[in-house]
Structures are given as C-alpha cells and as structure tokens.
Short mmCIF file of C-alpha atoms in Angstrom, two decimals:
data_model
loop_
_atom_site.label_atom_id
_atom_site.label_comp_id
_atom_site.label_asym_id
_atom_site.label_seq_id
_atom_site.Cartn_x
_atom_site.Cartn_y
_atom_site.Cartn_z
CA UNK A 1 -22.88 17.24 22.90
CA UNK A 2 -19.89 18.85 24.41
CA UNK A 3 -16.92 19.07 21.53
CA UNK A 4 -14.17 17.20 23.18
CA UNK A 5 -16.90 14.24 23.80
CA UNK A 6 -17.81 14.49 20.23
CA UNK A 7 -14.43 14.05 19.03
CA UNK A 8 -13.84 11.30 21.35
CA UNK A 9 -16.75 9.30 19.79
CA UNK A 10 -15.51 10.18 16.46
CA UNK A 11 -12.06 9.02 17.14
CA UNK A 12 -13.44 5.70 18.75
CA UNK A 13 -15.20 4.87 15.42
CA UNK A 14 -11.93 5.35 13.80
CA UNK A 15 -9.69 3.41 16.02
CA UNK A 16 -12.57 0.28 15.36
CA UNK A 17 -11.76 0.54 11.87
CA UNK A 18 -8.16 0.60 12.31
CA UNK A 19 -8.24 -2.24 14.85
CA UNK A 20 -10.04 -4.27 12.34
CA UNK A 21 -7.57 -3.27 9.62
CA UNK A 22 -4.65 -4.62 11.30
CA UNK A 23 -5.84 -7.34 13.94
CA UNK A 24 -8.18 -9.30 11.61
CA UNK A 25 -6.45 -9.47 8.31
CA UNK A 26 -6.77 -12.86 6.59
CA UNK A 27 -8.09 -14.57 9.78
CA UNK A 28 -11.31 -16.72 8.97
CA UNK A 29 -13.02 -15.43 12.04
CA UNK A 30 -12.78 -11.93 10.66
CA UNK A 31 -13.73 -12.56 6.90
CA UNK A 32 -17.71 -12.34 7.53
CA UNK A 33 -17.41 -8.74 9.09
CA UNK A 34 -16.55 -7.59 5.30
CA UNK A 35 -20.18 -9.12 4.42
CA UNK A 36 -18.61 -11.52 2.05
CA UNK A 37 -15.66 -14.35 2.09
CA UNK A 38 -12.80 -12.49 1.52
CA UNK A 39 -8.93 -13.51 2.33
CA UNK A 40 -6.65 -10.64 1.84
CA UNK A 41 -3.86 -8.93 3.70
CA UNK A 42 -4.24 -5.64 1.85
CA UNK A 43 -5.05 -2.68 3.74
CA UNK A 44 -6.44 -0.78 0.65
CA UNK A 45 -8.42 -3.82 -0.24
CA UNK A 46 -9.91 -4.13 3.55
CA UNK A 47 -10.78 -0.58 3.80
CA UNK A 48 -12.83 -0.33 0.43
CA UNK A 49 -14.76 -3.18 1.67
CA UNK A 50 -15.60 -1.76 4.95
CA UNK A 51 -18.67 0.41 4.85
CA UNK A 52 -18.56 3.62 6.48
CA UNK A 53 -20.62 6.73 6.95
CA UNK A 54 -18.61 8.83 9.39
CA UNK A 55 -16.64 11.85 7.88
CA UNK A 56 -13.65 11.24 9.77
CA UNK A 57 -13.65 7.28 8.89
CA UNK A 58 -14.13 8.32 5.14
CA UNK A 59 -11.14 10.64 5.48
CA UNK A 60 -9.12 7.32 6.70
CA UNK A 61 -10.23 5.06 3.88
CA UNK A 62 -9.70 8.11 1.31
CA UNK A 63 -6.28 8.45 2.37
CA UNK A 64 -5.79 4.69 2.14
CA UNK A 65 -6.89 4.87 -1.54
CA UNK A 66 -4.67 7.79 -2.41
CA UNK A 67 -1.72 5.84 -1.05
CA UNK A 68 -2.69 2.66 -2.91
CA UNK A 69 -3.04 4.92 -6.34
CA UNK A 70 -0.06 6.89 -5.91
CA UNK A 71 2.63 4.71 -4.18
CA UNK A 72 0.86 1.22 -4.50
CA UNK A 73 1.82 0.02 -1.13
CA UNK A 74 2.08 1.10 2.63
CA UNK A 75 -1.75 1.44 2.94
CA UNK A 76 -2.08 -0.38 6.13
CA UNK A 77 1.04 1.35 7.56
CA UNK A 78 -0.34 5.06 6.77
CA UNK A 79 -3.81 4.13 8.30
CA UNK A 80 -2.02 2.84 11.44
CA UNK A 81 -0.11 5.90 11.65
CA UNK A 82 -3.01 8.34 11.18
CA UNK A 83 -5.05 6.54 13.88
CA UNK A 84 -2.32 6.49 16.17
CA UNK A 85 -1.88 10.31 15.69
CA UNK A 86 -5.69 10.79 16.26
CA UNK A 87 -5.47 8.69 19.37
CA UNK A 88 -2.45 10.77 20.85
CA UNK A 89 -4.30 13.76 19.97
CA UNK A 90 -7.54 12.61 21.73
CA UNK A 91 -5.33 12.64 24.99
CA UNK A 92 -4.16 16.30 24.13
CA UNK A 93 -7.71 17.24 23.70
CA UNK A 94 -8.71 15.48 27.08
CA UNK A 95 -5.93 17.85 28.41
CA UNK A 96 -7.83 21.14 27.02
CA UNK A 97 -5.53 21.74 24.25
CA UNK A 98 -7.15 23.45 21.36
CA UNK A 99 -7.42 21.22 18.17
CA UNK A 100 -5.60 24.04 16.16
CA UNK A 101 -2.82 23.90 18.19
CA UNK A 102 -2.42 20.27 17.73
CA UNK A 103 -2.85 20.77 14.06
CA UNK A 104 -0.10 23.45 14.27
CA UNK A 105 1.91 20.75 16.10
CA UNK A 106 1.67 18.40 13.26
CA UNK A 107 2.57 20.45 10.36
CA UNK A 108 5.60 21.38 12.17
CA UNK A 109 6.38 17.89 12.78
CA UNK A 110 5.73 17.13 8.81
CA UNK A 111 8.03 20.19 7.85
CA UNK A 112 10.70 18.34 10.26
CA UNK A 113 10.37 14.71 8.78
CA UNK A 114 10.07 16.02 5.23
CA UNK A 115 13.50 17.98 5.69
CA UNK A 116 15.10 14.89 7.51
CA UNK A 117 14.12 12.49 4.56
CA UNK A 118 15.46 15.07 2.08
CA UNK A 119 19.00 15.03 3.96
CA UNK A 120 18.83 11.37 4.21
CA UNK A 121 18.02 10.55 0.60
CA UNK A 122 20.54 9.74 -2.00
CA UNK A 123 20.48 9.66 -5.66
CA UNK A 124 22.15 6.96 -7.30
CA UNK A 125 20.96 7.31 -10.91
CA UNK A 126 23.99 8.32 -12.23
CA UNK A 127 25.46 4.85 -11.19
CA UNK A 128 23.55 1.94 -13.11
CA UNK A 129 24.69 -0.67 -10.37
CA UNK A 130 23.87 1.23 -7.41
CA UNK A 131 20.58 2.57 -8.98
CA UNK A 132 19.36 -1.20 -9.79
CA UNK A 133 20.47 -2.34 -6.13
CA UNK A 134 18.41 0.80 -4.81
CA UNK A 135 15.16 -0.53 -7.08
CA UNK A 136 15.83 -3.95 -5.92
CA UNK A 137 15.81 -3.27 -2.18
CA UNK A 138 12.62 -1.31 -2.55
CA UNK A 139 11.02 -4.26 -4.51
CA UNK A 140 12.29 -6.67 -1.65
CA UNK A 141 10.67 -4.39 1.02
CA UNK A 142 7.36 -4.24 -0.68
CA UNK A 143 7.13 -7.96 -1.37
CA UNK A 144 8.20 -8.77 2.00
CA UNK A 145 4.50 -8.13 3.27
CA UNK A 146 2.93 -9.88 0.38
CA UNK A 147 2.31 -13.55 -0.47
CA UNK A 148 5.11 -13.67 -2.47
CA UNK A 149 7.58 -12.91 0.38
CA UNK A 150 9.30 -16.34 0.07
CA UNK A 151 10.02 -15.61 -3.53
CA UNK A 152 10.77 -12.08 -3.01
CA UNK A 153 14.31 -11.96 -4.53
CA UNK A 154 12.86 -14.07 -7.87
CA UNK A 155 10.21 -11.21 -8.30
CA UNK A 156 12.26 -8.09 -7.43
CA UNK A 157 14.54 -8.99 -9.97
CA UNK A 158 11.57 -9.55 -12.46
CA UNK A 159 9.92 -6.19 -11.52
CA UNK A 160 13.30 -4.21 -11.54
CA UNK A 161 14.27 -5.75 -15.14
CA UNK A 162 10.84 -4.66 -16.38
CA UNK A 163 11.00 -1.24 -14.93
CA UNK A 164 14.55 -0.60 -16.30
CA UNK A 165 13.22 -1.81 -19.97
CA UNK A 166 10.96 1.32 -19.92
CA UNK A 167 14.18 3.69 -19.65
CA UNK A 168 12.89 5.96 -17.48
CA UNK A 169 9.75 6.57 -19.29
CA UNK A 170 7.34 5.59 -16.43
CA UNK A 171 4.99 4.40 -18.72
CA UNK A 172 3.92 1.23 -16.48
CA UNK A 173 0.84 0.45 -18.95
CA UNK A 174 3.51 -0.79 -21.37
CA UNK A 175 4.35 -3.67 -19.02
CA UNK A 176 1.21 -6.33 -19.36
CA UNK A 177 0.73 -9.19 -17.00
CA UNK A 178 -0.51 -12.47 -18.34
CA UNK A 179 -1.87 -15.16 -15.65
CA UNK A 180 -1.60 -18.55 -16.18
CA UNK A 181 -3.06 -21.28 -13.94
CA UNK A 182 -0.52 -24.26 -13.28
CA UNK A 183 3.13 -24.50 -12.66
CA UNK A 184 4.98 -22.73 -9.64
CA UNK A 185 5.44 -19.17 -9.05
CA UNK A 186 8.92 -19.21 -10.26
CA UNK A 187 7.96 -20.34 -13.68
CA UNK A 188 7.15 -16.79 -14.14
CA UNK A 189 9.22 -14.95 -16.82
CA UNK A 190 9.91 -11.64 -18.38
CA UNK A 191 9.79 -11.71 -22.44
CA UNK A 192 10.46 -8.88 -24.69
CA UNK A 193 8.05 -8.00 -27.41
CA UNK A 194 4.03 -8.82 -27.34
CA UNK A 195 2.52 -11.98 -26.34
CA UNK A 196 -0.75 -13.12 -27.28
CA UNK A 197 -2.71 -15.76 -25.06
CA UNK A 198 -3.95 -17.71 -28.07
CA UNK A 199 -3.96 -21.33 -29.26
CA UNK A 200 -3.45 -22.38 -32.94
CA UNK A 201 -6.14 -23.30 -35.05
CA UNK A 202 -7.00 -26.55 -36.96
CA UNK A 203 -3.73 -27.45 -39.31
CA UNK A 204 -2.14 -24.05 -38.40
CA UNK A 205 1.64 -23.97 -37.84
CA UNK A 206 2.52 -24.05 -34.19
CA UNK A 207 5.44 -21.53 -34.56
#
C-alpha cells in the first residue's frame, strides 16, 4: 500500500476514536459502544474503555492516560488537539510534504508555545491572598466540566483549603476522601485530623 494512503487510513482510525470521545459522551445511544453500560464525560475513562489495536490509536490513548496521571484534567482536550493536528498533517501529506518536515514544524511550534506560556506566567506564591485566588480559579476551571459544576465555588474552596493545609509538601495521599450516601453535595466538609467511618459498639459512649 502506498505510504500516504496507509497514513490516511491510520489517521481515519484515530479520528473515529476522537469523534467517539467528544460526540458520544454520556449519551444513551452511545453507551453500548463501550461494551457495558457506562455514563461518563471523562475523556480518560472513555479512552481506557475503548479497545484499540492500532499503534497510532494506542499512542492517543496513552497520551490521555499520561495527562490524567500527571495533571488530572484536560484528557479530552489533549486528545481533540492531537487528533486535529494529525488531521491537518494529513492535508500536508496529501500535498506531498514529507512527514519529517511536518514533525520539524510541530517541534518549532512547541518551542514557540512554551516560550509564550513562560512569558505569560505569573508567580504569586509570595502573596498568600493572590496565590489562593490563583488556586481557586484553577479549581473552578477544572470543575466547570464536571458533574459538580453547579457547586464549583463550594468545592473549589474545599479543595484549595485542603491543598493549602499541606503547606507545600505535595503529599496528596495525606488528603483522604470518605464517601457517604444521602444528604446534598454541599453537606460535604473538610475536617482536620483522622476520621474513622465506624459505628459505636453496644453500650459504648458515642463521643
């Protein structure tokens, strides 16, 4: 098979996964395609659930996993961005441009993007009030695409308070989440110390 044609078929396979990931999120008619009943709008969960055997498609799935593990958000965004880049590259391949030239262009664009982000970045870690507001804005942005978006201010404050109590240690495993059924989402609270989800025994004090 001619090389550009092979690349085109490979990209088409990737586009189908990408199309699935952002067009059929949490729709009833789309859940059966995962092989089980599942309701989710999380890109990483969807891509983990889709079986792929194409090497290029696996790269797309692995990229989403790394994004989820390192950042914890933006899995759908990086997948859509990568698929769009590949789609644009396909047009260039059709114009007889060599893949290595396209890759070199991507690397140059990456360097420019990094430099632009570095120049636009601000470090407010010396100002406690501004630093907390930065964290709150990040948390609100993340929660805007989650099921909690209607309560994003409440949970943003909860999450940021928990992070600030770590005092910069980054030991996220020190933050434990206990799930309890019943009540409302805003019944959630942050407590100092150690909580045990236990009931008192017979004839034992309740406090």
